[in-house]
Amino acid sequence: MMGRADAIIIGGGIHGCSTALHLCLRGFRPVLIEKDYAGRHASGVNAGGVRQLARHVAEIPLSIRSMDIWETVQDLVGDSCGFDSHGQVLVAEDEDELDICRARVADLHLRGFTHEELVDGKELRCLVPAVAETCPGGVVSRRDGAADPARTTTAFRRRAEELGTIVREGVAAAHIRREGKLWHVDAGGETFEAPVLVNAAGAWGGQIAASLGESVPVETVAPMLMITSRVPEFIKPVVILRGRKLSFKQFANGTVLIGGGHLATPYQDTNETVLDWQKLQESARTVWELFPVMRGATIVRAWAGIEARMKDDLPVIGPSAKHEGLFHQFGFSLHGFQLGPGAGAVMAELIATGNTNTPIDGLRIERFA
Ligand SMILES: Cc1cc2nc3c(=O)[nH]c(=O)nc-3n(C[C@H](O)[C@H](O)[C@H](O)COP(=O)(O)OP(=O)(O)OC[C@H]3O[C@@H](n4cnc5c(N)ncnc54)[C@H](O)[C@@H]3O)c2cc1C
């Protein structure tokens, strides 16, 4: 069976779903192909951090555009996505780290970005009362927060479908080819054709790009998370450390999500990951040292998600350098959840108008040429 669409999107993570939704808002009728189900991979199992804080400058305009969408996400998708905005705080553990924070904030201000504010020890303890007395300060980004990742991706997928996206789940996009002016993609027993193809295939995006002659330096990784038993409420913002691998968030029910970038072993072909309990123990020990209030908590569950990490830790967003009608949106390197709403808007704008008002020059695929 042959189906005609305005665009074919490969991947039903937050990025594919967001692009589908924003294309519909611009009058396109896309088809979205997902080999498992929407949100099965990184977009459904991440820490839910909605963070402008501590981003590479090349990503900041996109992150700010995304933040504006997060703040009105209920209007866009008809669901709050569990988004709350209690800020994110980066903690410096000593004066050297605080000096690095000071220089970073000053540099951002010179560039016109004011979302990061330096805080001293007193202000840090107002924001995060339970932090160890030895921490001299940090940085806060007050509009940041957190959301429920699976709920968010589902809400974007559902709204995209309501607005006209054809969704195919449980079938892999295969035999991707360009014939004349159209892209053709097989999906199960169907073939779709469209003038536009979006590669939003997450950890599989590099393989798709390479199969179309655009190899990029990307590896598959599996960041781990763990969740604790309930403890009395002691923290509102999401906390990350300047020096050590740790991020930290307490839910309304008292449980605490601990992450920060320690990696499991990914088996991408079988959708499996094997956890590294030694590394998880390291994260638990860091929490134990910095937040005495956590010392009675137990770990109740741990997991990992499969994600693409680029060599320069920046995503690939924008048109192909090689093929007309092909757009890449993958490689989010452990921090693409917050960018999802904005990246979908930018991608739809690029596809519909050939341009975008959001600077993405440092994120295009040709940086690897
Ligand atoms: C444990 C963990 C914690 C994280 N924490 C945060 C955080 O707090 N904040 C933050 O901003 N980011 C975070 N991230 C990163 C974030 O989750 C990812 O960057 C983001 O979800 C990537 O979205 P995506 O749509 O590109 O990829 P994915 O969600 O992986 O979606 C890609 C989809 O493409 C599908 N696909 C692949 N190949 C094909 C094919 N041939 N045919 C059809 N479908 C295909 C896959 O099945 C997959 O569902 C975290 C990631 C992990 C794993």
mmCIF file of N, CA, C and O and ligand atoms in Angstrom, residues 10-16 33-51 55 171-174 176 200-205 208 221-225 271 303-307 329-339, ligand 1:
data_model
loop_
_atom_site.group_PDB
_atom_site.id
_atom_site.type_symbol
_atom_site.label_atom_id
_atom_site.label_comp_id
_atom_site.label_asym_id
_atom_site.label_seq_id
_atom_site.Cartn_x
_atom_site.Cartn_y
_atom_site.Cartn_z
ATOM 1 N N ILE A 10 10.687 10.044 11.063
ATOM 2 C CA ILE A 10 11.117 8.752 11.623
ATOM 3 C C ILE A 10 11.473 8.970 13.088
ATOM 4 O O ILE A 10 12.415 9.708 13.410
ATOM 5 N N GLY A 11 10.718 8.341 13.989
ATOM 6 C CA GLY A 11 10.998 8.429 15.416
ATOM 7 C C GLY A 11 9.877 9.097 16.183
ATOM 8 O O GLY A 11 9.487 10.230 15.885
ATOM 9 N N GLY A 12 9.361 8.379 17.174
ATOM 10 C CA GLY A 12 8.263 8.889 17.993
ATOM 11 C C GLY A 12 8.722 9.233 19.398
ATOM 12 O O GLY A 12 8.046 8.934 20.373
ATOM 13 N N GLY A 13 9.891 9.873 19.507
ATOM 14 C CA GLY A 13 10.317 10.461 20.783
ATOM 15 C C GLY A 13 9.722 11.865 20.867
ATOM 16 O O GLY A 13 8.920 12.272 20.025
ATOM 17 N N ILE A 14 10.157 12.612 21.882
ATOM 18 C CA ILE A 14 9.641 13.977 22.041
ATOM 19 C C ILE A 14 9.935 14.806 20.788
ATOM 20 O O ILE A 14 9.126 15.641 20.375
ATOM 21 N N HIS A 15 11.078 14.545 20.137
ATOM 22 C CA HIS A 15 11.432 15.362 18.973
ATOM 23 C C HIS A 15 10.550 15.068 17.773
ATOM 24 O O HIS A 15 10.019 15.991 17.145
ATOM 25 N N GLY A 16 10.377 13.793 17.442
ATOM 26 C CA GLY A 16 9.515 13.459 16.308
ATOM 27 C C GLY A 16 8.084 13.924 16.550
ATOM 28 O O GLY A 16 7.440 14.504 15.666
ATOM 29 N N ILE A 33 6.529 7.598 11.931
ATOM 30 C CA ILE A 33 6.775 6.145 12.014
ATOM 31 C C ILE A 33 7.650 5.866 13.233
ATOM 32 O O ILE A 33 8.736 6.447 13.375
ATOM 33 N N GLU A 34 7.192 4.985 14.097
ATOM 34 C CA GLU A 34 7.918 4.651 15.339
ATOM 35 C C GLU A 34 8.035 3.131 15.428
ATOM 36 O O GLU A 34 7.028 2.434 15.395
ATOM 37 N N LYS A 35 9.256 2.641 15.581
ATOM 38 C CA LYS A 35 9.456 1.182 15.528
ATOM 39 C C LYS A 35 8.928 0.465 16.773
ATOM 40 O O LYS A 35 8.597 -0.716 16.718
ATOM 41 N N ASP A 36 8.848 1.188 17.905
ATOM 42 C CA ASP A 36 8.315 0.570 19.130
ATOM 43 C C ASP A 36 6.990 1.273 19.472
ATOM 44 O O ASP A 36 5.996 1.001 18.856
ATOM 45 N N TYR A 37 7.002 2.148 20.446
ATOM 46 C CA TYR A 37 5.849 3.026 20.674
ATOM 47 C C TYR A 37 6.379 4.382 21.114
ATOM 48 O O TYR A 37 7.507 4.481 21.615
ATOM 49 N N ALA A 38 5.576 5.420 20.902
ATOM 50 C CA ALA A 38 6.042 6.774 21.193
ATOM 51 C C ALA A 38 6.445 6.876 22.656
ATOM 52 O O ALA A 38 5.671 6.502 23.549
ATOM 53 N N GLY A 39 7.654 7.342 22.907
ATOM 54 C CA GLY A 39 8.148 7.496 24.279
ATOM 55 C C GLY A 39 8.785 6.238 24.842
ATOM 56 O O GLY A 39 9.150 6.204 26.010
ATOM 57 N N ARG A 40 8.977 5.212 24.036
ATOM 58 C CA ARG A 40 9.570 3.956 24.526
ATOM 59 C C ARG A 40 11.039 4.153 24.953
ATOM 60 O O ARG A 40 11.506 3.492 25.868
ATOM 61 N N HIS A 41 11.719 5.084 24.295
ATOM 62 C CA HIS A 41 13.159 5.228 24.578
ATOM 63 C C HIS A 41 13.436 6.506 25.394
ATOM 64 O O HIS A 41 12.648 6.826 26.282
ATOM 65 N N ALA A 42 14.509 7.211 25.098
ATOM 66 C CA ALA A 42 14.969 8.294 25.984
ATOM 67 C C ALA A 42 13.835 9.244 26.397
ATOM 68 O O ALA A 42 13.749 9.659 27.560
ATOM 69 N N SER A 43 12.942 9.558 25.464
ATOM 70 C CA SER A 43 11.928 10.576 25.756
ATOM 71 C C SER A 43 10.920 10.147 26.815
ATOM 72 O O SER A 43 10.267 10.999 27.427
ATOM 73 N N GLY A 44 10.780 8.858 27.035
ATOM 74 C CA GLY A 44 9.796 8.402 28.012
ATOM 75 C C GLY A 44 10.388 8.020 29.351
ATOM 76 O O GLY A 44 9.652 7.825 30.326
ATOM 77 N N VAL A 45 11.708 7.897 29.423
ATOM 78 C CA VAL A 45 12.318 7.354 30.646
ATOM 79 C C VAL A 45 13.365 8.299 31.247
ATOM 80 O O VAL A 45 14.131 7.895 32.118
ATOM 81 N N ASN A 46 13.410 9.541 30.779
ATOM 82 C CA ASN A 46 14.478 10.428 31.258
ATOM 83 C C ASN A 46 14.113 11.057 32.616
ATOM 84 O O ASN A 46 13.064 10.754 33.187
ATOM 85 N N ALA A 47 14.966 11.957 33.086
ATOM 86 C CA ALA A 47 14.766 12.534 34.408
ATOM 87 C C ALA A 47 13.749 13.676 34.401
ATOM 88 O O ALA A 47 13.421 14.223 35.456
ATOM 89 N N GLY A 48 13.288 14.063 33.225
ATOM 90 C CA GLY A 48 12.266 15.102 33.147
ATOM 91 C C GLY A 48 12.771 16.503 33.436
ATOM 92 O O GLY A 48 11.981 17.435 33.593
ATOM 93 N N GLY A 49 14.078 16.678 33.456
ATOM 94 C CA GLY A 49 14.631 18.000 33.757
ATOM 95 C C GLY A 49 14.358 18.988 32.627
ATOM 96 O O GLY A 49 14.657 18.714 31.465
ATOM 97 N N VAL A 50 13.750 20.124 32.970
ATOM 98 C CA VAL A 50 13.472 21.181 31.977
ATOM 99 C C VAL A 50 14.427 22.321 32.313
ATOM 100 O O VAL A 50 14.149 23.168 33.143
ATOM 101 N N ARG A 51 15.585 22.264 31.667
ATOM 102 C CA ARG A 51 16.733 23.047 32.132
ATOM 103 C C ARG A 51 17.328 23.906 31.022
ATOM 104 O O ARG A 51 17.720 23.407 29.980
ATOM 105 N N ARG A 55 23.786 25.181 29.917
ATOM 106 C CA ARG A 55 23.833 24.705 28.528
ATOM 107 C C ARG A 55 24.976 25.359 27.759
ATOM 108 O O ARG A 55 25.364 26.491 28.051
ATOM 109 N N VAL A 171 6.237 -0.406 13.840
ATOM 110 C CA VAL A 171 6.835 -0.735 12.537
ATOM 111 C C VAL A 171 8.056 0.159 12.312
ATOM 112 O O VAL A 171 7.995 1.368 12.523
ATOM 113 N N ALA A 172 9.154 -0.459 11.911
ATOM 114 C CA ALA A 172 10.383 0.311 11.678
ATOM 115 C C ALA A 172 10.370 0.917 10.281
ATOM 116 O O ALA A 172 9.900 0.287 9.326
ATOM 117 N N ALA A 173 10.887 2.133 10.177
ATOM 118 C CA ALA A 173 11.097 2.751 8.867
ATOM 119 C C ALA A 173 12.287 2.055 8.215
ATOM 120 O O ALA A 173 13.350 1.922 8.827
ATOM 121 N N ALA A 174 12.112 1.577 7.001
ATOM 122 C CA ALA A 174 13.187 0.830 6.331
ATOM 123 C C ALA A 174 13.232 1.219 4.852
ATOM 124 O O ALA A 174 12.313 1.854 4.334
ATOM 125 N N ILE A 176 14.945 3.397 3.112
ATOM 126 C CA ILE A 176 14.728 4.849 2.925
ATOM 127 C C ILE A 176 15.428 5.276 1.643
ATOM 128 O O ILE A 176 16.630 5.054 1.483
ATOM 129 N N ALA A 200 14.380 11.822 13.073
ATOM 130 C CA ALA A 200 14.301 12.102 14.512
ATOM 131 C C ALA A 200 14.389 10.780 15.267
ATOM 132 O O ALA A 200 13.618 10.511 16.177
ATOM 133 N N ALA A 201 15.357 9.965 14.858
ATOM 134 C CA ALA A 201 15.411 8.573 15.322
ATOM 135 C C ALA A 201 16.302 8.374 16.548
ATOM 136 O O ALA A 201 16.722 7.250 16.831
ATOM 137 N N GLY A 202 16.596 9.423 17.296
ATOM 138 C CA GLY A 202 17.327 9.293 18.561
ATOM 139 C C GLY A 202 18.646 8.559 18.374
ATOM 140 O O GLY A 202 19.456 8.897 17.506
ATOM 141 N N ALA A 203 18.857 7.532 19.181
ATOM 142 C CA ALA A 203 20.119 6.784 19.145
ATOM 143 C C ALA A 203 20.327 6.061 17.813
ATOM 144 O O ALA A 203 21.424 5.602 17.528
ATOM 145 N N TRP A 204 19.267 5.949 17.030
ATOM 146 C CA TRP A 204 19.366 5.287 15.733
ATOM 147 C C TRP A 204 19.535 6.327 14.606
ATOM 148 O O TRP A 204 19.694 5.974 13.439
ATOM 149 N N GLY A 205 19.504 7.619 14.968
ATOM 150 C CA GLY A 205 19.573 8.692 13.972
ATOM 151 C C GLY A 205 20.894 8.705 13.206
ATOM 152 O O GLY A 205 20.925 8.996 12.001
ATOM 153 N N ILE A 208 20.835 6.181 10.421
ATOM 154 C CA ILE A 208 20.019 6.634 9.278
ATOM 155 C C ILE A 208 20.795 7.675 8.471
ATOM 156 O O ILE A 208 20.853 7.600 7.238
ATOM 157 N N VAL A 221 24.744 5.679 24.071
ATOM 158 C CA VAL A 221 25.026 5.586 25.507
ATOM 159 C C VAL A 221 23.715 5.283 26.245
ATOM 160 O O VAL A 221 22.636 5.356 25.668
ATOM 161 N N ALA A 222 23.856 4.961 27.530
ATOM 162 C CA ALA A 222 22.662 4.630 28.323
ATOM 163 C C ALA A 222 22.775 5.242 29.720
ATOM 164 O O ALA A 222 23.224 4.588 30.660
ATOM 165 N N PRO A 223 22.386 6.515 29.862
ATOM 166 C CA PRO A 223 22.416 7.133 31.186
ATOM 167 C C PRO A 223 21.464 6.429 32.158
ATOM 168 O O PRO A 223 20.407 5.953 31.760
ATOM 169 N N MET A 224 21.885 6.390 33.432
ATOM 170 C CA MET A 224 21.100 5.667 34.444
ATOM 171 C C MET A 224 20.417 6.638 35.414
ATOM 172 O O MET A 224 20.905 7.734 35.654
ATOM 173 N N LEU A 225 19.322 6.180 35.969
ATOM 174 C CA LEU A 225 18.604 6.926 37.011
ATOM 175 C C LEU A 225 18.224 5.972 38.123
ATOM 176 O O LEU A 225 18.096 4.762 37.879
ATOM 177 N N ASN A 271 17.035 -3.323 22.301
ATOM 178 C CA ASN A 271 16.357 -2.382 23.217
ATOM 179 C C ASN A 271 16.672 -2.672 24.680
ATOM 180 O O ASN A 271 15.833 -2.430 25.553
ATOM 181 N N TRP A 303 17.065 2.360 36.533
ATOM 182 C CA TRP A 303 16.879 2.011 35.120
ATOM 183 C C TRP A 303 17.814 2.865 34.263
ATOM 184 O O TRP A 303 18.481 3.772 34.771
ATOM 185 N N ALA A 304 17.812 2.583 32.967
ATOM 186 C CA ALA A 304 18.609 3.374 32.023
ATOM 187 C C ALA A 304 17.820 3.539 30.732
ATOM 188 O O ALA A 304 16.872 2.789 30.474
ATOM 189 N N GLY A 305 18.188 4.521 29.945
ATOM 190 C CA GLY A 305 17.539 4.749 28.655
ATOM 191 C C GLY A 305 18.595 4.867 27.567
ATOM 192 O O GLY A 305 19.721 5.297 27.838
ATOM 193 N N ILE A 306 18.216 4.484 26.359
ATOM 194 C CA ILE A 306 19.167 4.493 25.239
ATOM 195 C C ILE A 306 19.138 5.866 24.557
ATOM 196 O O ILE A 306 18.074 6.370 24.206
ATOM 197 N N GLU A 307 20.314 6.439 24.390
ATOM 198 C CA GLU A 307 20.411 7.833 23.916
ATOM 199 C C GLU A 307 21.625 7.987 22.987
ATOM 200 O O GLU A 307 22.612 7.233 23.116
ATOM 201 N N GLN A 329 17.359 15.720 13.143
ATOM 202 C CA GLN A 329 16.978 16.189 14.484
ATOM 203 C C GLN A 329 17.280 15.048 15.465
ATOM 204 O O GLN A 329 16.369 14.371 15.950
ATOM 205 N N PHE A 330 18.556 14.837 15.719
ATOM 206 C CA PHE A 330 18.929 13.717 16.596
ATOM 207 C C PHE A 330 20.245 14.064 17.328
ATOM 208 O O PHE A 330 20.819 15.124 17.101
ATOM 209 N N GLY A 331 20.677 13.142 18.174
ATOM 210 C CA GLY A 331 21.981 13.326 18.843
ATOM 211 C C GLY A 331 21.899 14.265 20.029
ATOM 212 O O GLY A 331 22.807 15.074 20.252
ATOM 213 N N PHE A 332 20.865 14.167 20.837
ATOM 214 C CA PHE A 332 20.631 15.175 21.875
ATOM 215 C C PHE A 332 21.497 15.015 23.115
ATOM 216 O O PHE A 332 21.380 15.798 24.068
ATOM 217 N N SER A 333 22.375 14.022 23.106
ATOM 218 C CA SER A 333 23.504 13.974 24.041
ATOM 219 C C SER A 333 23.129 14.165 25.515
ATOM 220 O O SER A 333 23.776 14.951 26.225
ATOM 221 N N LEU A 334 22.069 13.490 25.939
ATOM 222 C CA LEU A 334 21.662 13.447 27.356
ATOM 223 C C LEU A 334 20.930 14.700 27.839
ATOM 224 O O LEU A 334 20.681 14.839 29.033
ATOM 225 N N HIS A 335 20.620 15.644 26.941
ATOM 226 C CA HIS A 335 19.915 16.821 27.447
ATOM 227 C C HIS A 335 18.872 17.353 26.451
ATOM 228 O O HIS A 335 18.643 18.552 26.369
ATOM 229 N N GLY A 336 18.226 16.450 25.725
ATOM 230 C CA GLY A 336 17.308 16.891 24.671
ATOM 231 C C GLY A 336 15.847 16.973 25.049
ATOM 232 O O GLY A 336 15.031 17.438 24.251
ATOM 233 N N PHE A 337 15.487 16.557 26.262
ATOM 234 C CA PHE A 337 14.060 16.584 26.618
ATOM 235 C C PHE A 337 13.553 18.027 26.667
ATOM 236 O O PHE A 337 12.545 18.373 26.046
ATOM 237 N N GLN A 338 14.277 18.878 27.371
ATOM 238 C CA GLN A 338 13.839 20.289 27.465
ATOM 239 C C GLN A 338 13.754 20.923 26.085
ATOM 240 O O GLN A 338 12.907 21.778 25.832
ATOM 241 N N LEU A 339 14.643 20.506 25.161
ATOM 242 C CA LEU A 339 14.698 21.144 23.839
ATOM 243 C C LEU A 339 13.563 20.696 22.921
ATOM 244 O O LEU A 339 13.308 21.324 21.885
HETATM 245 C C1 LIG B 1 18.104 8.358 31.752
HETATM 246 C C2 LIG B 1 18.040 9.646 30.972
HETATM 247 C C3 LIG B 1 17.886 10.862 31.644
HETATM 248 C C4 LIG B 1 17.789 12.042 30.917
HETATM 249 N N1 LIG B 1 17.471 13.210 31.574
HETATM 250 C C5 LIG B 1 17.216 14.329 30.866
HETATM 251 C C6 LIG B 1 16.778 15.510 31.521
HETATM 252 O O1 LIG B 1 16.575 15.526 32.739
HETATM 253 N N2 LIG B 1 16.556 16.626 30.765
HETATM 254 C C7 LIG B 1 16.756 16.635 29.406
HETATM 255 O O2 LIG B 1 16.569 17.691 28.781
HETATM 256 N N3 LIG B 1 17.148 15.513 28.757
HETATM 257 C C8 LIG B 1 17.362 14.369 29.446
HETATM 258 N N4 LIG B 1 17.738 13.225 28.802
HETATM 259 C C9 LIG B 1 17.913 13.252 27.345
HETATM 260 C C10 LIG B 1 16.584 13.156 26.628
HETATM 261 O O3 LIG B 1 15.784 12.135 27.167
HETATM 262 C C11 LIG B 1 16.845 12.883 25.137
HETATM 263 O O4 LIG B 1 17.818 13.784 24.651
HETATM 264 C C12 LIG B 1 15.580 13.066 24.306
HETATM 265 O O5 LIG B 1 14.518 12.356 24.891
HETATM 266 C C13 LIG B 1 15.841 12.584 22.892
HETATM 267 O O6 LIG B 1 14.613 12.555 22.216
HETATM 268 P P1 LIG B 1 14.518 11.931 20.766
HETATM 269 O O7 LIG B 1 13.126 12.114 20.315
HETATM 270 O O8 LIG B 1 15.625 12.481 19.943
HETATM 271 O O9 LIG B 1 14.920 10.390 20.968
HETATM 272 P P2 LIG B 1 14.076 9.126 21.449
HETATM 273 O O10 LIG B 1 13.190 9.433 22.581
HETATM 274 O O11 LIG B 1 15.053 8.012 21.635
HETATM 275 O O12 LIG B 1 13.151 8.803 20.205
HETATM 276 C C14 LIG B 1 13.665 8.308 19.010
HETATM 277 C C15 LIG B 1 12.703 7.233 18.547
HETATM 278 O O13 LIG B 1 13.049 6.813 17.222
HETATM 279 C C16 LIG B 1 12.643 5.480 17.097
HETATM 280 N N5 LIG B 1 13.309 4.893 15.932
HETATM 281 C C17 LIG B 1 14.625 4.683 15.751
HETATM 282 N N6 LIG B 1 14.860 4.123 14.554
HETATM 283 C C18 LIG B 1 13.656 3.974 13.951
HETATM 284 C C19 LIG B 1 13.228 3.437 12.706
HETATM 285 N N7 LIG B 1 14.099 2.954 11.808
HETATM 286 N N8 LIG B 1 11.919 3.431 12.427
HETATM 287 C C20 LIG B 1 11.011 3.924 13.314
HETATM 288 N N9 LIG B 1 11.361 4.427 14.510
HETATM 289 C C21 LIG B 1 12.663 4.471 14.830
HETATM 290 C C22 LIG B 1 13.046 4.856 18.419
HETATM 291 O O14 LIG B 1 12.343 3.656 18.677
HETATM 292 C C23 LIG B 1 12.743 5.988 19.407
HETATM 293 O O15 LIG B 1 11.483 5.798 20.040
HETATM 294 C C24 LIG B 1 17.887 12.030 29.495
HETATM 295 C C25 LIG B 1 18.067 10.813 28.832
HETATM 296 C C26 LIG B 1 18.115 9.624 29.547
HETATM 297 C C27 LIG B 1 18.249 8.325 28.801
#
